[in-house]
PDB file of N, CA and C in Angstrom:
ATOM      1  N   MET A   1     -51.198-136.378 -68.756  1.00 54.00           N
ATOM      2  CA  MET A   1     -50.212-136.036 -69.758  1.00 54.00           C
ATOM      3  C   MET A   1     -48.823-136.180 -69.231  1.00 54.00           C
ATOM      4  N   PRO A   2     -48.478-135.624 -68.080  1.00 62.00           N
ATOM      5  CA  PRO A   2     -47.108-135.787 -67.596  1.00 62.00           C
ATOM      6  C   PRO A   2     -46.655-137.198 -67.407  1.00 62.00           C
ATOM      7  N   SER A   3     -47.577-138.077 -67.084  1.00 72.00           N
ATOM      8  CA  SER A   3     -47.174-139.538 -66.918  1.00 72.00           C
ATOM      9  C   SER A   3     -46.818-140.148 -68.272  1.00 72.00           C
ATOM     10  N   PHE A   4     -47.469-139.690 -69.322  1.00 72.00           N
ATOM     11  CA  PHE A   4     -47.163-140.069 -70.681  1.00 72.00           C
ATOM     12  C   PHE A   4     -45.796-139.603 -71.148  1.00 72.00           C
ATOM     13  N   ILE A   5     -45.455-138.388 -70.787  1.00 68.00           N
ATOM     14  CA  ILE A   5     -44.118-137.874 -71.114  1.00 68.00           C
ATOM     15  C   ILE A   5     -43.080-138.561 -70.294  1.00 68.00           C
ATOM     16  N   ASN A   6     -43.307-138.830 -69.029  1.00 69.00           N
ATOM     17  CA  ASN A   6     -42.378-139.569 -68.210  1.00 69.00           C
ATOM     18  C   ASN A   6     -42.148-140.990 -68.785  1.00 69.00           C
ATOM     19  N   GLN A   7     -43.201-141.614 -69.283  1.00 69.00           N
ATOM     20  CA  GLN A   7     -43.025-142.972 -69.802  1.00 69.00           C
ATOM     21  C   GLN A   7     -42.163-143.016 -71.083  1.00 69.00           C
ATOM     22  N   ILE A   8     -42.292-141.973 -71.892  1.00 68.00           N
ATOM     23  CA  ILE A   8     -41.417-141.862 -73.086  1.00 68.00           C
ATOM     24  C   ILE A   8     -40.040-141.379 -72.804  1.00 68.00           C
ATOM     25  N   VAL A   9     -39.900-140.291 -72.083  1.00 67.00           N
ATOM     26  CA  VAL A   9     -38.603-139.680 -71.903  1.00 67.00           C
ATOM     27  C   VAL A   9     -37.763-140.568 -70.993  1.00 67.00           C
ATOM     28  N   PHE A  10     -38.269-141.088 -69.896  1.00 69.00           N
ATOM     29  CA  PHE A  10     -37.471-141.779 -68.941  1.00 69.00           C
ATOM     30  C   PHE A  10     -37.691-143.335 -69.101  1.00 69.00           C
ATOM     31  N   SER A  11     -37.891-143.768 -70.315  1.00 68.00           N
ATOM     32  CA  SER A  11     -38.010-145.204 -70.578  1.00 68.00           C
ATOM     33  C   SER A  11     -36.569-145.805 -70.697  1.00 68.00           C
ATOM     34  N   GLU A  12     -36.518-147.114 -70.854  1.00 71.00           N
ATOM     35  CA  GLU A  12     -35.238-147.760 -71.081  1.00 71.00           C
ATOM     36  C   GLU A  12     -34.671-147.312 -72.416  1.00 71.00           C
ATOM     37  N   PRO A  13     -33.365-147.172 -72.493  1.00 74.00           N
ATOM     38  CA  PRO A  13     -32.700-146.873 -73.776  1.00 74.00           C
ATOM     39  C   PRO A  13     -33.015-147.954 -74.779  1.00 74.00           C
ATOM     40  N   ALA A  14     -33.206-147.458 -76.075  1.00 72.00           N
ATOM     41  CA  ALA A  14     -33.660-148.384 -77.151  1.00 72.00           C
ATOM     42  C   ALA A  14     -32.551-149.370 -77.540  1.00 72.00           C
ATOM     43  N   GLY A  15     -31.344-149.029 -77.382  1.00 76.00           N
ATOM     44  CA  GLY A  15     -30.273-149.956 -77.711  1.00 76.00           C
ATOM     45  C   GLY A  15     -29.482-149.560 -78.945  1.00 76.00           C
ATOM     46  N   ARG A  16     -28.686-150.509 -79.374  1.00 80.00           N
ATOM     47  CA  ARG A  16     -27.704-150.207 -80.449  1.00 80.00           C
ATOM     48  C   ARG A  16     -28.278-149.734 -81.757  1.00 80.00           C
ATOM     49  N   PRO A  17     -29.350-150.377 -82.332  1.00 84.00           N
ATOM     50  CA  PRO A  17     -29.749-149.964 -83.646  1.00 84.00           C
ATOM     51  C   PRO A  17     -30.170-148.462 -83.684  1.00 84.00           C
ATOM     52  N   ASN A  18     -30.874-148.025 -82.704  1.00 86.00           N
ATOM     53  CA  ASN A  18     -31.294-146.620 -82.734  1.00 86.00           C
ATOM     54  C   ASN A  18     -30.124-145.650 -82.504  1.00 86.00           C
ATOM     55  N   SER A  19     -29.223-146.087 -81.610  1.00 89.00           N
ATOM     56  CA  SER A  19     -28.067-145.199 -81.401  1.00 89.00           C
ATOM     57  C   SER A  19     -27.118-145.103 -82.582  1.00 89.00           C
ATOM     58  N   VAL A  20     -26.993-146.235 -83.337  1.00 92.00           N
ATOM     59  CA  VAL A  20     -26.135-146.219 -84.510  1.00 92.00           C
ATOM     60  C   VAL A  20     -26.721-145.228 -85.598  1.00 92.00           C
ATOM     61  N   VAL A  21     -28.041-145.266 -85.793  1.00 92.00           N
ATOM     62  CA  VAL A  21     -28.668-144.406 -86.727  1.00 92.00           C
ATOM     63  C   VAL A  21     -28.542-142.910 -86.272  1.00 92.00           C
ATOM     64  N   GLN A  22     -28.715-142.678 -85.069  1.00 93.00           N
ATOM     65  CA  GLN A  22     -28.635-141.300 -84.557  1.00 93.00           C
ATOM     66  C   GLN A  22     -27.162-140.810 -84.640  1.00 93.00           C
ATOM     67  N   PHE A  23     -26.204-141.652 -84.267  1.00 95.00           N
ATOM     68  CA  PHE A  23     -24.835-141.219 -84.299  1.00 95.00           C
ATOM     69  C   PHE A  23     -24.351-141.032 -85.759  1.00 95.00           C
ATOM     70  N   THR A  24     -24.893-141.855 -86.665  1.00 96.00           N
ATOM     71  CA  THR A  24     -24.618-141.675 -88.049  1.00 96.00           C
ATOM     72  C   THR A  24     -25.186-140.369 -88.587  1.00 96.00           C
ATOM     73  N   ALA A  25     -26.366-139.988 -88.170  1.00 95.00           N
ATOM     74  CA  ALA A  25     -26.945-138.702 -88.569  1.00 95.00           C
ATOM     75  C   ALA A  25     -26.101-137.582 -87.996  1.00 95.00           C
ATOM     76  N   SER A  26     -25.559-137.741 -86.840  1.00 96.00           N
ATOM     77  CA  SER A  26     -24.720-136.690 -86.243  1.00 96.00           C
ATOM     78  C   SER A  26     -23.475-136.500 -87.111  1.00 96.00           C
ATOM     79  N   LEU A  27     -22.910-137.676 -87.502  1.00 96.00           N
ATOM     80  CA  LEU A  27     -21.687-137.537 -88.333  1.00 96.00           C
ATOM     81  C   LEU A  27     -22.000-136.959 -89.772  1.00 96.00           C
ATOM     82  N   VAL A  28     -23.198-137.224 -90.203  1.00 96.00           N
ATOM     83  CA  VAL A  28     -23.598-136.634 -91.530  1.00 96.00           C
ATOM     84  C   VAL A  28     -23.795-135.128 -91.383  1.00 96.00           C
ATOM     85  N   PHE A  29     -24.379-134.692 -90.293  1.00 94.00           N
ATOM     86  CA  PHE A  29     -24.438-133.249 -90.028  1.00 94.00           C
ATOM     87  C   PHE A  29     -23.163-132.565 -89.926  1.00 94.00           C
ATOM     88  N   LEU A  30     -22.157-133.225 -89.260  1.00 93.00           N
ATOM     89  CA  LEU A  30     -20.831-132.746 -89.160  1.00 93.00           C
ATOM     90  C   LEU A  30     -20.159-132.664 -90.542  1.00 93.00           C
ATOM     91  N   GLY A  31     -20.354-133.711 -91.298  1.00 93.00           N
ATOM     92  CA  GLY A  31     -19.761-133.676 -92.668  1.00 93.00           C
ATOM     93  C   GLY A  31     -20.320-132.613 -93.535  1.00 93.00           C
ATOM     94  N   MET A  32     -21.655-132.370 -93.393  1.00 90.00           N
ATOM     95  CA  MET A  32     -22.236-131.300 -94.199  1.00 90.00           C
ATOM     96  C   MET A  32     -21.703-129.927 -93.719  1.00 90.00           C
ATOM     97  N   TYR A  33     -21.515-129.776 -92.427  1.00 90.00           N
ATOM     98  CA  TYR A  33     -20.919-128.511 -91.904  1.00 90.00           C
ATOM     99  C   TYR A  33     -19.519-128.281 -92.433  1.00 90.00           C
ATOM    100  N   LEU A  34     -18.719-129.357 -92.311  1.00 90.00           N
ATOM    101  CA  LEU A  34     -17.328-129.285 -92.776  1.00 90.00           C
ATOM    102  C   LEU A  34     -17.251-128.963 -94.197  1.00 90.00           C
ATOM    103  N   TYR A  35     -18.134-129.591 -95.044  1.00 90.00           N
ATOM    104  CA  TYR A  35     -18.127-129.266 -96.499  1.00 90.00           C
ATOM    105  C   TYR A  35     -18.488-127.808 -96.737  1.00 90.00           C
ATOM    106  N   ALA A  36     -19.539-127.281 -96.042  1.00 86.00           N
ATOM    107  CA  ALA A  36     -19.891-125.887 -96.213  1.00 86.00           C
ATOM    108  C   ALA A  36     -18.832-124.979 -95.662  1.00 86.00           C
ATOM    109  N   TRP A  37     -18.147-125.302 -94.565  1.00 85.00           N
ATOM    110  CA  TRP A  37     -17.083-124.483 -94.065  1.00 85.00           C
ATOM    111  C   TRP A  37     -15.879-124.493 -94.886  1.00 85.00           C
ATOM    112  N   ASN A  38     -15.562-125.574 -95.570  1.00 87.00           N
ATOM    113  CA  ASN A  38     -14.458-125.667 -96.525  1.00 87.00           C
ATOM    114  C   ASN A  38     -14.707-124.846 -97.681  1.00 87.00           C
ATOM    115  N   GLY A  39     -15.933-124.679 -98.135  1.00 80.00           N
ATOM    116  CA  GLY A  39     -16.302-123.873 -99.285  1.00 80.00           C
ATOM    117  C   GLY A  39     -16.432-122.364 -98.883  1.00 80.00           C
ATOM    118  N   GLY A  40     -16.167-121.967 -97.656  1.00 75.00           N
ATOM    119  CA  GLY A  40     -16.232-120.628 -97.242  1.00 75.00           C
ATOM    120  C   GLY A  40     -17.604-120.137 -96.845  1.00 75.00           C
ATOM    121  N   ASN A  41     -18.516-121.086 -96.590  1.00 71.00           N
ATOM    122  CA  ASN A  41     -19.852-120.727 -96.245  1.00 71.00           C
ATOM    123  C   ASN A  41     -20.207-121.264 -94.805  1.00 71.00           C
ATOM    124  N   GLY A  42     -19.259-121.282 -93.916  1.00 65.00           N
ATOM    125  CA  GLY A  42     -19.433-121.891 -92.645  1.00 65.00           C
ATOM    126  C   GLY A  42     -20.323-121.034 -91.714  1.00 65.00           C
ATOM    127  N   ASP A  43     -20.280-119.717 -91.920  1.00 69.00           N
ATOM    128  CA  ASP A  43     -21.103-118.869 -91.018  1.00 69.00           C
ATOM    129  C   ASP A  43     -22.648-119.050 -91.234  1.00 69.00           C
ATOM    130  N   SER A  44     -23.023-119.336 -92.456  1.00 71.00           N
ATOM    131  CA  SER A  44     -24.485-119.460 -92.721  1.00 71.00           C
ATOM    132  C   SER A  44     -24.943-120.921 -92.443  1.00 71.00           C
ATOM    133  N   SER A  45     -24.072-121.851 -92.122  1.00 79.00           N
ATOM    134  CA  SER A  45     -24.455-123.241 -91.915  1.00 79.00           C
ATOM    135  C   SER A  45     -24.198-123.624 -90.476  1.00 79.00           C
ATOM    136  N   SER A  46     -24.162-122.704 -89.549  1.00 82.00           N
ATOM    137  CA  SER A  46     -23.859-123.062 -88.134  1.00 82.00           C
ATOM    138  C   SER A  46     -25.045-123.828 -87.510  1.00 82.00           C
ATOM    139  N   TRP A  47     -26.223-123.778 -88.130  1.00 87.00           N
ATOM    140  CA  TRP A  47     -27.325-124.498 -87.598  1.00 87.00           C
ATOM    141  C   TRP A  47     -27.076-126.040 -87.653  1.00 87.00           C
ATOM    142  N   LEU A  48     -26.251-126.428 -88.593  1.00 89.00           N
ATOM    143  CA  LEU A  48     -25.825-127.834 -88.765  1.00 89.00           C
ATOM    144  C   LEU A  48     -25.143-128.347 -87.472  1.00 89.00           C
ATOM    145  N   LEU A  49     -24.438-127.498 -86.816  1.00 90.00           N
ATOM    146  CA  LEU A  49     -23.751-127.920 -85.543  1.00 90.00           C
ATOM    147  C   LEU A  49     -24.816-128.165 -84.458  1.00 90.00           C
ATOM    148  N   VAL A  50     -25.842-127.365 -84.442  1.00 91.00           N
ATOM    149  CA  VAL A  50     -26.904-127.603 -83.487  1.00 91.00           C
ATOM    150  C   VAL A  50     -27.593-128.922 -83.784  1.00 91.00           C
ATOM    151  N   MET A  51     -27.840-129.147 -84.984  1.00 93.00           N
ATOM    152  CA  MET A  51     -28.464-130.506 -85.394  1.00 93.00           C
ATOM    153  C   MET A  51     -27.545-131.614 -85.015  1.00 93.00           C
ATOM    154  N   MET A  52     -26.172-131.440 -85.178  1.00 95.00           N
ATOM    155  CA  MET A  52     -25.242-132.458 -84.836  1.00 95.00           C
ATOM    156  C   MET A  52     -25.266-132.737 -83.266  1.00 95.00           C
ATOM    157  N   VAL A  53     -25.279-131.627 -82.519  1.00 95.00           N
ATOM    158  CA  VAL A  53     -25.309-131.847 -81.095  1.00 95.00           C
ATOM    159  C   VAL A  53     -26.596-132.549 -80.552  1.00 95.00           C
ATOM    160  N   GLY A  54     -27.710-132.165 -81.158  1.00 94.00           N
ATOM    161  CA  GLY A  54     -28.978-132.767 -80.793  1.00 94.00           C
ATOM    162  C   GLY A  54     -29.014-134.273 -81.100  1.00 94.00           C
ATOM    163  N   SER A  55     -28.544-134.696 -82.283  1.00 95.00           N
ATOM    164  CA  SER A  55     -28.558-136.042 -82.623  1.00 95.00           C
ATOM    165  C   SER A  55     -27.505-136.847 -81.856  1.00 95.00           C
ATOM    166  N   ALA A  56     -26.334-136.206 -81.535  1.00 95.00           N
ATOM    167  CA  ALA A  56     -25.333-136.854 -80.750  1.00 95.00           C
ATOM    168  C   ALA A  56     -25.824-137.169 -79.306  1.00 95.00           C
ATOM    169  N   LEU A  57     -26.525-136.169 -78.749  1.00 94.00           N
ATOM    170  CA  LEU A  57     -27.092-136.387 -77.380  1.00 94.00           C
ATOM    171  C   LEU A  57     -28.079-137.538 -77.431  1.00 94.00           C
ATOM    172  N   SER A  58     -28.927-137.630 -78.475  1.00 91.00           N
ATOM    173  CA  SER A  58     -29.826-138.730 -78.546  1.00 91.00           C
ATOM    174  C   SER A  58     -29.165-140.044 -78.714  1.00 91.00           C
ATOM    175  N   ALA A  59     -28.108-140.035 -79.495  1.00 93.00           N
ATOM    176  CA  ALA A  59     -27.374-141.296 -79.683  1.00 93.00           C
ATOM    177  C   ALA A  59     -26.725-141.789 -78.367  1.00 93.00           C
ATOM    178  N   ILE A  60     -26.170-140.859 -77.615  1.00 93.00           N
ATOM    179  CA  ILE A  60     -25.572-141.235 -76.335  1.00 93.00           C
ATOM    180  C   ILE A  60     -26.669-141.765 -75.395  1.00 93.00           C
ATOM    181  N   ALA A  61     -27.817-141.124 -75.442  1.00 90.00           N
ATOM    182  CA  ALA A  61     -28.858-141.531 -74.521  1.00 90.00           C
ATOM    183  C   ALA A  61     -29.350-142.979 -74.882  1.00 90.00           C
ATOM    184  N   GLU A  62     -29.395-143.318 -76.214  1.00 88.00           N
ATOM    185  CA  GLU A  62     -29.894-144.587 -76.524  1.00 88.00           C
ATOM    186  C   GLU A  62     -28.819-145.697 -76.400  1.00 88.00           C
ATOM    187  N   SER A  63     -27.611-145.318 -76.269  1.00 90.00           N
ATOM    188  CA  SER A  63     -26.512-146.319 -76.175  1.00 90.00           C
ATOM    189  C   SER A  63     -26.180-146.699 -74.749  1.00 90.00           C
ATOM    190  N   LEU A  64     -26.848-146.059 -73.826  1.00 87.00           N
ATOM    191  CA  LEU A  64     -26.523-146.382 -72.367  1.00 87.00           C
ATOM    192  C   LEU A  64     -27.127-147.715 -71.989  1.00 87.00           C
ATOM    193  N   PRO A  65     -26.609-148.288 -70.956  1.00 89.00           N
ATOM    194  CA  PRO A  65     -27.216-149.583 -70.474  1.00 89.00           C
ATOM    195  C   PRO A  65     -28.644-149.383 -69.982  1.00 89.00           C
ATOM    196  N   LYS A  66     -29.366-150.513 -69.957  1.00 85.00           N
ATOM    197  CA  LYS A  66     -30.763-150.463 -69.639  1.00 85.00           C
ATOM    198  C   LYS A  66     -31.131-149.925 -68.182  1.00 85.00           C
ATOM    199  N   ASP A  67     -30.185-150.015 -67.328  1.00 86.00           N
ATOM    200  CA  ASP A  67     -30.455-149.515 -65.942  1.00 86.00           C
ATOM    201  C   ASP A  67     -30.159-147.985 -65.767  1.00 86.00           C
ATOM    202  N   GLN A  68     -29.790-147.309 -66.834  1.00 85.00           N
ATOM    203  CA  GLN A  68     -29.423-145.889 -66.761  1.00 85.00           C
ATOM    204  C   GLN A  68     -30.641-145.066 -67.322  1.00 85.00           C
ATOM    205  N   GLN A  69     -31.858-145.354 -66.834  1.00 84.00           N
ATOM    206  CA  GLN A  69     -33.004-144.696 -67.350  1.00 84.00           C
ATOM    207  C   GLN A  69     -33.039-143.186 -67.077  1.00 84.00           C
ATOM    208  N   LEU A  70     -32.587-142.804 -65.851  1.00 85.00           N
ATOM    209  CA  LEU A  70     -32.610-141.404 -65.531  1.00 85.00           C
ATOM    210  C   LEU A  70     -31.715-140.602 -66.345  1.00 85.00           C
ATOM    211  N   THR A  71     -30.443-141.118 -66.542  1.00 88.00           N
ATOM    212  CA  THR A  71     -29.426-140.429 -67.361  1.00 88.00           C
ATOM    213  C   THR A  71     -29.883-140.323 -68.811  1.00 88.00           C
ATOM    214  N   ALA A  72     -30.437-141.388 -69.332  1.00 87.00           N
ATOM    215  CA  ALA A  72     -30.954-141.412 -70.673  1.00 87.00           C
ATOM    216  C   ALA A  72     -32.054-140.335 -70.828  1.00 87.00           C
ATOM    217  N   GLY A  73     -32.969-140.240 -69.802  1.00 87.00           N
ATOM    218  CA  GLY A  73     -33.994-139.281 -69.877  1.00 87.00           C
ATOM    219  C   GLY A  73     -33.524-137.870 -69.859  1.00 87.00           C
ATOM    220  N   ILE A  74     -32.491-137.644 -69.109  1.00 90.00           N
ATOM    221  CA  ILE A  74     -31.934-136.264 -69.018  1.00 90.00           C
ATOM    222  C   ILE A  74     -31.259-135.899 -70.379  1.00 90.00           C
ATOM    223  N   LEU A  75     -30.547-136.888 -70.952  1.00 91.00           N
ATOM    224  CA  LEU A  75     -29.960-136.632 -72.273  1.00 91.00           C
ATOM    225  C   LEU A  75     -30.974-136.400 -73.323  1.00 91.00           C
ATOM    226  N   ARG A  76     -32.069-137.229 -73.313  1.00 89.00           N
ATOM    227  CA  ARG A  76     -33.140-136.970 -74.313  1.00 89.00           C
ATOM    228  C   ARG A  76     -33.780-135.637 -74.118  1.00 89.00           C
ATOM    229  N   ALA A  77     -34.075-135.225 -72.897  1.00 90.00           N
ATOM    230  CA  ALA A  77     -34.679-133.923 -72.682  1.00 90.00           C
ATOM    231  C   ALA A  77     -33.733-132.777 -73.117  1.00 90.00           C
ATOM    232  N   THR A  78     -32.448-132.953 -72.907  1.00 94.00           N
ATOM    233  CA  THR A  78     -31.555-131.954 -73.325  1.00 94.00           C
ATOM    234  C   THR A  78     -31.476-131.896 -74.864  1.00 94.00           C
ATOM    235  N   ALA A  79     -31.507-133.061 -75.512  1.00 94.00           N
ATOM    236  CA  ALA A  79     -31.507-133.082 -77.023  1.00 94.00           C
ATOM    237  C   ALA A  79     -32.756-132.379 -77.530  1.00 94.00           C
ATOM    238  N   VAL A  80     -33.851-132.594 -76.946  1.00 92.00           N
ATOM    239  CA  VAL A  80     -35.132-131.970 -77.351  1.00 92.00           C
ATOM    240  C   VAL A  80     -35.036-130.461 -77.144  1.00 92.00           C
ATOM    241  N   THR A  81     -34.454-130.057 -76.028  1.00 94.00           N
ATOM    242  CA  THR A  81     -34.352-128.655 -75.765  1.00 94.00           C
ATOM    243  C   THR A  81     -33.358-127.956 -76.780  1.00 94.00           C
ATOM    244  N   VAL A  82     -32.272-128.632 -77.117  1.00 94.00           N
ATOM    245  CA  VAL A  82     -31.416-128.070 -78.061  1.00 94.00           C
ATOM    246  C   VAL A  82     -32.076-127.922 -79.377  1.00 94.00           C
ATOM    247  N   LEU A  83     -32.819-128.871 -79.898  1.00 93.00           N
ATOM    248  CA  LEU A  83     -33.484-128.770 -81.108  1.00 93.00           C
ATOM    249  C   LEU A  83     -34.632-127.828 -81.098  1.00 93.00           C
ATOM    250  N   LEU A  84     -35.333-127.641 -79.922  1.00 94.00           N
ATOM    251  CA  LEU A  84     -36.366-126.620 -79.814  1.00 94.00           C
ATOM    252  C   LEU A  84     -35.753-125.258 -79.887  1.00 94.00           C
ATOM    253  N   CYS A  85     -34.537-125.040 -79.345  1.00 93.00           N
ATOM    254  CA  CYS A  85     -33.878-123.784 -79.423  1.00 93.00           C
ATOM    255  C   CYS A  85     -33.568-123.422 -80.912  1.00 93.00           C
ATOM    256  N   LEU A  86     -33.178-124.425 -81.650  1.00 91.00           N
ATOM    257  CA  LEU A  86     -32.946-124.160 -83.100  1.00 91.00           C
ATOM    258  C   LEU A  86     -34.271-123.722 -83.769  1.00 91.00           C
ATOM    259  N   LEU A  87     -35.336-124.420 -83.420  1.00 92.00           N
ATOM    260  CA  LEU A  87     -36.697-124.022 -83.941  1.00 92.00           C
ATOM    261  C   LEU A  87     -37.024-122.632 -83.585  1.00 92.00           C
ATOM    262  N   ALA A  88     -36.794-122.280 -82.336  1.00 93.00           N
ATOM    263  CA  ALA A  88     -37.063-120.880 -81.870  1.00 93.00           C
ATOM    264  C   ALA A  88     -36.190-119.904 -82.621  1.00 93.00           C
ATOM    265  N   ALA A  89     -34.978-120.310 -82.863  1.00 89.00           N
ATOM    266  CA  ALA A  89     -34.062-119.401 -83.614  1.00 89.00           C
ATOM    267  C   ALA A  89     -34.550-119.074 -84.988  1.00 89.00           C
ATOM    268  N   THR A  90     -35.219-119.993 -85.610  1.00 89.00           N
ATOM    269  CA  THR A  90     -35.774-119.754 -86.934  1.00 89.00           C
ATOM    270  C   THR A  90     -36.828-118.723 -86.920  1.00 89.00           C
ATOM    271  N   VAL A  91     -37.451-118.556 -85.809  1.00 91.00           N
ATOM    272  CA  VAL A  91     -38.579-117.560 -85.685  1.00 91.00           C
ATOM    273  C   VAL A  91     -38.007-116.256 -85.253  1.00 91.00           C
ATOM    274  N   PHE A  92     -37.169-116.194 -84.223  1.00 91.00           N
ATOM    275  CA  PHE A  92     -36.656-114.956 -83.626  1.00 91.00           C
ATOM    276  C   PHE A  92     -35.378-114.521 -84.261  1.00 91.00           C
ATOM    277  N   ALA A  93     -34.548-115.293 -84.812  1.00 84.00           N
ATOM    278  CA  ALA A  93     -33.316-114.887 -85.421  1.00 84.00           C
ATOM    279  C   ALA A  93     -33.078-115.722 -86.689  1.00 84.00           C
ATOM    280  N   PRO A  94     -33.866-115.498 -87.717  1.00 85.00           N
ATOM    281  CA  PRO A  94     -33.772-116.350 -88.957  1.00 85.00           C
ATOM    282  C   PRO A  94     -32.422-116.203 -89.662  1.00 85.00           C
ATOM    283  N   GLU A  95     -31.694-115.130 -89.404  1.00 80.00           N
ATOM    284  CA  GLU A  95     -30.369-115.018 -90.049  1.00 80.00           C
ATOM    285  C   GLU A  95     -29.394-116.007 -89.575  1.00 80.00           C
ATOM    286  N   PHE A  96     -29.664-116.625 -88.340  1.00 75.00           N
ATOM    287  CA  PHE A  96     -28.821-117.657 -87.830  1.00 75.00           C
ATOM    288  C   PHE A  96     -28.965-118.889 -88.633  1.00 75.00           C
ATOM    289  N   VAL A  97     -30.137-119.187 -89.125  1.00 76.00           N
ATOM    290  CA  VAL A  97     -30.494-120.448 -89.844  1.00 76.00           C
ATOM    291  C   VAL A  97     -30.200-120.233 -91.411  1.00 76.00           C
ATOM    292  N   VAL A  98     -30.723-119.090 -91.845  1.00 74.00           N
ATOM    293  CA  VAL A  98     -30.668-118.904 -93.305  1.00 74.00           C
ATOM    294  C   VAL A  98     -29.425-118.267 -93.796  1.00 74.00           C
ATOM    295  N   GLY A  99     -28.786-117.504 -93.037  1.00 65.00           N
ATOM    296  CA  GLY A  99     -27.461-116.952 -93.362  1.00 65.00           C
ATOM    297  C   GLY A  99     -27.480-115.547 -93.625  1.00 65.00           C
TER     298      GLY A  99
END
């Protein structure tokens, strides 16, 4: 199993199409947060910032050159950790996510 994880996490970056989609998702999450913050509901939508950071880290990882496998793997693992922390927050501190 660890070799399978190593093959996926530390593989070559996928390139521009994947990074553009993930960076666009990051901008969408930022736009949603700014819209909620502008309406006075920024405190209950702070989970959108976590989603933005996770997708931005993935976008950066996929936009790296092909020879930067280790750096891309570290960024991917960090993005997964950030998103898993959000998932854990829904269980242990649901007021962070729901408001």
